[in-house]
Amino acid sequence: EDLNVSNALRHLQEMTTFFRVLGSFPRAGSLVGLEHLGNRIAMPITPSKPPKKRIGVLGFGTFGQFIAKKLSLEHDVFASSRENYSNIASNCGVTWCDSLDDLLDQQLDVLIISVSIFSFEGIVRRVCSSIAAKDASDLSQRLLVVDVLSVKVHTKTTLLSLLPESCDILCTHPMFGPQSGKHGWTGLPFVFERVRLNNARRCEDFLKWWERQGCRMVDMTCELHDEVSAGSQFVTHLTGRILERLSLRTTPIDTKGFESLLQLVDNTCADSFDLFFALFKYNPNSAEQLAAIEGAVKDVSSKLRDKCK
């Protein structure tokens, strides 16, 4: 009945006496008459959407809230912390859990540990004790545990030494926060190392989510991260702290360079001194950088004084 079909069939008859139709793909509308083929053809089935991943955030401070709010747009997110942030969690679309045990009872796929560097080891020990107290078939025995701390060798060795081997480990450092990432995460570096994986697909799905947010994904060992971050992150914080001691203030004739220095002071000193100290204490490479900077200041000062003689 369709003119185009009739013309196509007539054209085929001119070329061959036999042909077999392997499939038909309508450009509009829908296929009809398939019921006459009986069970010889399988009707197309629309695949159902996979269930949302269940992600726990342990440590709901400024950074924990920052990432949980965005994660909750595509995942079921649960959070717990020392203080009660239930109201903030509700506003972020996050389910609040009153305790660590309650958090681990949520059938989580991923547990993100977002606590201070100083409290990290103690928190991981608590997580391990809670997991050990659960039944061997409990999903918490097979969690993907993710850290988001600024030092990496310390977190890597701590997680490897304490977590049961059934738990996967992903060490990460999202190198941005609520201020630098408030207008989006496009182009901002997300450093990671796959430390131990039993379920590789789950880890890759988690990493792909960060990539979809626009992050620049940097696959780097924890050891190399600490080496290069001592020459960048620690030096940045050290410079900001030193300049703060000078009590620099804006002037009517500020240069762009001086404005950048003032911004550096504001950005670094907005973080706690405990964070700065932790970057020094838990990254052995930072001590070398401190010694190098002290030596450089001494050398430059000597050259200036020698020129005056």
Short mmCIF file of C-alpha atoms in Angstrom, two decimals:
data_model
loop_
_atom_site.label_atom_id
_atom_site.label_comp_id
_atom_site.label_asym_id
_atom_site.label_seq_id
_atom_site.Cartn_x
_atom_site.Cartn_y
_atom_site.Cartn_z
CA GLU A 1 0.00 0.00 0.00
CA ASP A 2 2.92 2.33 0.67
CA LEU A 3 4.21 3.80 -2.61
CA ASN A 4 7.83 3.87 -1.45
CA VAL A 5 7.68 0.23 -0.35
CA SER A 6 6.11 -0.81 -3.66
CA ASN A 7 8.80 0.97 -5.65
CA ALA A 8 11.54 -0.58 -3.50
CA LEU A 9 10.15 -4.11 -4.01
CA ARG A 10 9.77 -3.56 -7.75
CA HIS A 11 13.38 -2.37 -7.92
CA LEU A 12 14.55 -5.47 -6.06
CA GLN A 13 12.66 -7.72 -8.51
CA GLU A 14 14.57 -6.13 -11.35
CA MET A 15 17.89 -7.04 -9.70
CA THR A 16 17.26 -10.51 -8.24
CA THR A 17 14.74 -13.33 -8.08
CA PHE A 18 15.34 -13.99 -4.39
CA PHE A 19 16.07 -11.87 -1.31
CA ARG A 20 15.65 -12.20 2.42
CA VAL A 21 14.64 -9.36 4.79
CA LEU A 22 16.89 -9.51 7.85
CA GLY A 23 15.31 -6.61 9.65
CA SER A 24 13.25 -3.50 9.25
CA PHE A 25 13.90 -0.14 10.81
CA PRO A 26 11.03 2.37 10.53
CA ARG A 27 11.99 6.02 10.29
CA ALA A 28 8.67 7.15 11.76
CA GLY A 29 5.66 5.57 13.41
CA SER A 30 5.86 1.98 14.65
CA LEU A 31 6.06 -1.55 13.23
CA VAL A 32 2.69 -3.24 12.74
CA GLY A 33 1.71 -6.81 12.07
CA LEU A 34 4.39 -8.35 14.29
CA GLU A 35 1.76 -10.35 16.17
CA HIS A 36 1.39 -12.58 13.10
CA LEU A 37 5.00 -13.74 13.52
CA GLY A 38 4.18 -15.50 16.78
CA ASN A 39 7.12 -16.28 19.07
CA ARG A 40 9.66 -16.04 16.27
CA ILE A 41 10.40 -12.42 17.09
CA ALA A 42 11.18 -10.74 20.38
CA MET A 43 9.46 -7.42 20.93
CA PRO A 44 11.85 -4.64 21.92
CA ILE A 45 12.07 -4.04 25.65
CA THR A 46 12.91 -0.60 26.98
CA PRO A 47 15.69 -1.06 29.57
CA SER A 48 14.86 0.21 33.02
CA LYS A 49 17.05 2.90 34.58
CA PRO A 50 19.67 1.47 36.94
CA PRO A 51 19.06 2.23 40.61
CA LYS A 52 20.80 5.25 42.05
CA LYS A 53 24.10 4.66 43.78
CA ARG A 54 23.95 5.03 47.55
CA ILE A 55 26.78 7.24 48.78
CA GLY A 56 27.71 8.03 52.37
CA VAL A 57 29.63 11.14 53.41
CA LEU A 58 31.39 10.78 56.76
CA GLY A 59 32.35 14.26 57.95
CA PHE A 60 29.80 16.91 57.03
CA GLY A 61 31.89 20.05 57.43
CA THR A 62 32.24 22.74 54.79
CA PHE A 63 33.76 20.47 52.14
CA GLY A 64 31.53 17.50 52.95
CA GLN A 65 28.47 19.69 52.49
CA PHE A 66 29.93 21.13 49.30
CA ILE A 67 30.31 17.78 47.52
CA ALA A 68 27.25 16.11 49.09
CA LYS A 69 24.93 18.77 47.72
CA LYS A 70 26.09 18.11 44.16
CA LEU A 71 26.23 14.33 44.57
CA SER A 72 22.62 14.32 45.77
CA LEU A 73 21.45 15.55 42.37
CA GLU A 74 22.17 12.11 40.89
CA HIS A 75 22.60 9.77 43.88
CA ASP A 76 21.00 8.83 47.16
CA VAL A 77 23.32 10.55 49.64
CA PHE A 78 23.56 9.95 53.39
CA ALA A 79 25.74 11.86 55.84
CA SER A 80 26.97 11.75 59.41
CA SER A 81 29.33 13.88 61.48
CA ARG A 82 30.37 14.68 65.04
CA GLU A 83 27.99 17.64 65.14
CA ASN A 84 24.33 17.59 64.19
CA TYR A 85 23.94 19.05 60.70
CA SER A 86 20.51 17.54 60.06
CA ASN A 87 18.93 20.84 58.98
CA ILE A 88 21.75 21.62 56.55
CA ALA A 89 21.61 18.06 55.23
CA SER A 90 17.89 18.36 54.59
CA ASN A 91 18.45 21.58 52.64
CA CYS A 92 21.11 19.82 50.55
CA GLY A 93 18.85 16.89 49.67
CA VAL A 94 20.88 14.59 51.93
CA THR A 95 19.54 12.05 54.44
CA TRP A 96 20.99 12.64 57.88
CA CYS A 97 22.29 9.74 60.02
CA ASP A 98 22.78 10.24 63.75
CA SER A 99 25.71 7.84 64.07
CA LEU A 100 28.40 6.03 62.12
CA ASP A 101 26.59 2.72 62.62
CA ASP A 102 23.41 4.26 61.26
CA LEU A 103 25.33 5.52 58.23
CA LEU A 104 26.84 2.11 57.51
CA ASP A 105 23.39 0.51 57.81
CA GLN A 106 22.22 2.37 54.69
CA GLN A 107 23.39 -0.32 52.23
CA LEU A 108 26.02 2.03 50.85
CA ASP A 109 27.93 1.51 47.61
CA VAL A 110 30.50 4.23 48.39
CA LEU A 111 31.72 5.79 51.63
CA ILE A 112 33.50 9.15 51.31
CA ILE A 113 35.60 10.10 54.33
CA SER A 114 35.76 13.90 54.50
CA VAL A 115 37.38 14.70 57.85
CA SER A 116 40.47 16.61 58.97
CA ILE A 117 43.91 15.12 58.37
CA PHE A 118 44.54 14.91 62.12
CA SER A 119 41.38 12.92 62.83
CA PHE A 120 41.59 10.67 59.76
CA GLU A 121 43.30 7.64 61.30
CA GLY A 122 41.00 7.63 64.32
CA ILE A 123 37.91 7.83 62.10
CA VAL A 124 39.13 4.98 59.89
CA ARG A 125 39.67 2.83 62.98
CA ARG A 126 36.07 3.53 64.04
CA VAL A 127 34.82 2.61 60.56
CA CYS A 128 36.76 -0.66 60.67
CA SER A 129 35.39 -1.53 64.13
CA SER A 130 31.85 -0.86 62.96
CA ILE A 131 32.33 -2.99 59.83
CA ALA A 132 33.88 -5.83 61.84
CA ALA A 133 30.84 -5.91 64.14
CA LYS A 134 28.48 -6.52 61.23
CA ASP A 135 27.53 -9.79 59.60
CA ALA A 136 29.94 -11.11 56.96
CA SER A 137 27.22 -10.78 54.30
CA ASP A 138 26.57 -7.11 55.09
CA LEU A 139 27.23 -4.73 52.18
CA SER A 140 29.51 -2.60 54.35
CA GLN A 141 32.05 -5.43 54.11
CA ARG A 142 32.43 -4.62 50.39
CA LEU A 143 32.36 -0.82 50.39
CA LEU A 144 34.29 1.44 48.07
CA VAL A 145 36.03 3.73 50.59
CA VAL A 146 37.14 7.10 49.22
CA ASP A 147 39.19 9.78 50.93
CA VAL A 148 39.33 13.43 49.83
CA LEU A 149 42.25 14.67 51.94
CA SER A 150 45.06 16.99 50.86
CA VAL A 151 47.83 14.53 51.75
CA LYS A 152 47.81 11.18 50.06
CA VAL A 153 50.55 8.80 51.23
CA HIS A 154 49.27 9.11 54.80
CA THR A 155 45.70 8.24 53.78
CA LYS A 156 46.81 5.46 51.44
CA THR A 157 48.93 3.67 54.05
CA THR A 158 46.26 4.15 56.73
CA LEU A 159 43.46 2.71 54.60
CA LEU A 160 45.57 -0.22 53.38
CA SER A 161 46.70 -1.14 56.88
CA LEU A 162 43.30 -0.88 58.58
CA LEU A 163 40.47 -1.66 56.16
CA PRO A 164 39.51 -5.29 55.48
CA GLU A 165 40.69 -6.57 52.11
CA SER A 166 37.09 -6.93 50.98
CA CYS A 167 36.77 -3.12 50.91
CA ASP A 168 37.90 -1.22 47.83
CA ILE A 169 40.09 1.86 48.22
CA LEU A 170 40.21 4.99 46.07
CA CYS A 171 42.45 7.87 47.18
CA THR A 172 41.44 11.24 45.76
CA HIS A 173 42.20 14.93 46.11
CA PRO A 174 39.65 17.28 44.57
CA MET A 175 41.90 20.32 44.29
CA PHE A 176 39.12 22.86 44.76
CA GLY A 177 36.58 23.84 47.36
CA PRO A 178 33.48 25.94 48.00
CA GLN A 179 35.26 29.15 46.97
CA SER A 180 37.22 28.06 43.91
CA GLY A 181 34.42 25.74 42.77
CA LYS A 182 31.41 27.93 43.45
CA HIS A 183 30.95 28.78 39.77
CA GLY A 184 31.39 25.21 38.55
CA TRP A 185 34.06 22.53 38.47
CA THR A 186 35.01 22.72 34.80
CA GLY A 187 38.77 22.43 34.34
CA LEU A 188 39.49 22.01 38.06
CA PRO A 189 41.89 19.13 38.84
CA PHE A 190 40.68 15.95 40.49
CA VAL A 191 43.67 13.78 41.46
CA PHE A 192 43.12 10.09 42.14
CA GLU A 193 44.78 6.71 42.54
CA ARG A 194 42.97 3.36 42.34
CA VAL A 195 44.63 1.70 45.34
CA ARG A 196 42.68 -1.56 45.68
CA LEU A 197 39.70 -2.75 43.65
CA ASN A 198 37.53 -5.83 43.79
CA ASN A 199 34.68 -4.10 41.94
CA ALA A 200 36.35 -2.05 39.23
CA ARG A 201 33.09 -1.05 37.51
CA ARG A 202 31.79 0.69 40.63
CA CYS A 203 35.00 2.71 40.95
CA GLU A 204 34.96 3.73 37.29
CA ASP A 205 31.32 4.82 37.54
CA PHE A 206 32.23 6.98 40.54
CA LEU A 207 35.18 8.56 38.70
CA LYS A 208 33.08 9.16 35.60
CA TRP A 209 30.64 11.19 37.69
CA TRP A 210 33.44 13.64 38.60
CA GLU A 211 34.51 13.74 34.96
CA ARG A 212 30.95 14.62 33.92
CA GLN A 213 31.05 17.58 36.29
CA GLY A 214 33.86 18.97 34.16
CA CYS A 215 36.80 18.06 36.41
CA ARG A 216 40.22 17.60 34.85
CA MET A 217 40.97 14.02 35.86
CA VAL A 218 44.58 13.42 36.95
CA ASP A 219 45.55 9.78 37.46
CA MET A 220 48.57 10.03 39.80
CA THR A 221 50.14 7.89 42.51
CA CYS A 222 49.84 9.12 46.08
CA GLU A 223 53.61 9.26 46.33
CA LEU A 224 53.97 11.53 43.30
CA HIS A 225 51.06 13.68 44.48
CA ASP A 226 52.76 14.44 47.80
CA GLU A 227 56.04 15.17 46.06
CA VAL A 228 54.58 17.73 43.66
CA SER A 229 52.05 19.20 46.11
CA ALA A 230 54.84 20.06 48.54
CA GLY A 231 56.26 22.31 45.82
CA SER A 232 52.89 23.87 45.04
CA GLN A 233 50.22 23.60 47.73
CA PHE A 234 52.53 23.78 50.76
CA VAL A 235 54.64 26.56 49.25
CA THR A 236 51.45 28.50 48.47
CA HIS A 237 50.19 28.17 52.06
CA LEU A 238 53.62 28.99 53.49
CA THR A 239 53.91 32.12 51.35
CA GLY A 240 50.44 33.27 52.38
CA ARG A 241 51.20 32.77 56.07
CA ILE A 242 54.49 34.66 55.84
CA LEU A 243 52.88 37.57 54.01
CA GLU A 244 50.11 37.69 56.62
CA ARG A 245 52.75 38.42 59.27
CA LEU A 246 53.69 41.55 57.31
CA SER A 247 50.14 42.94 57.77
CA LEU A 248 49.99 43.99 54.12
CA ARG A 249 47.15 46.33 53.22
CA THR A 250 45.72 47.65 49.98
CA THR A 251 47.00 51.06 48.78
CA PRO A 252 45.87 53.61 46.18
CA ILE A 253 48.69 52.52 43.85
CA ASP A 254 48.43 48.71 44.04
CA THR A 255 49.89 46.81 41.12
CA LYS A 256 48.24 43.67 39.75
CA GLY A 257 51.03 41.63 41.28
CA PHE A 258 50.43 43.12 44.72
CA GLU A 259 46.68 42.53 44.40
CA SER A 260 47.45 38.88 43.64
CA LEU A 261 49.56 38.67 46.80
CA LEU A 262 46.73 40.11 48.91
CA GLN A 263 44.35 37.58 47.37
CA LEU A 264 46.82 34.82 48.18
CA VAL A 265 46.84 35.89 51.83
CA ASP A 266 43.05 35.91 51.95
CA ASN A 267 42.73 32.48 50.34
CA THR A 268 45.35 30.68 52.41
CA CYS A 269 44.54 32.25 55.76
CA ALA A 270 40.86 31.45 55.32
CA ASP A 271 41.91 27.85 56.04
CA SER A 272 42.74 26.85 59.60
CA PHE A 273 46.32 26.78 60.83
CA ASP A 274 45.71 23.11 61.67
CA LEU A 275 45.34 22.37 57.95
CA PHE A 276 48.58 24.22 57.21
CA PHE A 277 50.37 22.33 59.98
CA ALA A 278 48.95 19.00 58.75
CA LEU A 279 50.25 19.70 55.23
CA PHE A 280 53.68 20.04 56.85
CA LYS A 281 53.49 17.18 59.36
CA TYR A 282 51.96 14.48 57.14
CA ASN A 283 53.93 15.20 53.98
CA PRO A 284 57.67 14.57 54.47
CA ASN A 285 58.41 16.50 51.26
CA SER A 286 57.15 19.71 52.92
CA ALA A 287 60.10 19.79 55.33
CA GLU A 288 62.48 19.80 52.37
CA GLN A 289 60.57 22.67 50.79
CA LEU A 290 60.65 24.67 54.03
CA ALA A 291 64.42 24.20 54.29
CA ALA A 292 64.84 25.19 50.63
CA ILE A 293 62.79 28.38 51.12
CA GLU A 294 64.72 29.30 54.27
CA GLY A 295 67.95 28.83 52.33
CA ALA A 296 66.65 30.88 49.41
CA VAL A 297 65.65 33.80 51.68
CA LYS A 298 69.07 33.70 53.30
CA ASP A 299 70.85 33.68 49.93
CA VAL A 300 68.81 36.57 48.49
CA SER A 301 69.22 38.60 51.69
CA SER A 302 73.00 38.06 51.61
CA LYS A 303 73.22 39.18 47.99
CA LEU A 304 71.32 42.37 48.75
CA ARG A 305 73.52 43.21 51.72
CA ASP A 306 76.68 42.35 49.83
CA LYS A 307 75.67 44.79 47.07
CA CYS A 308 75.43 47.58 49.67
CA LYS A 309 79.01 47.14 50.81
#
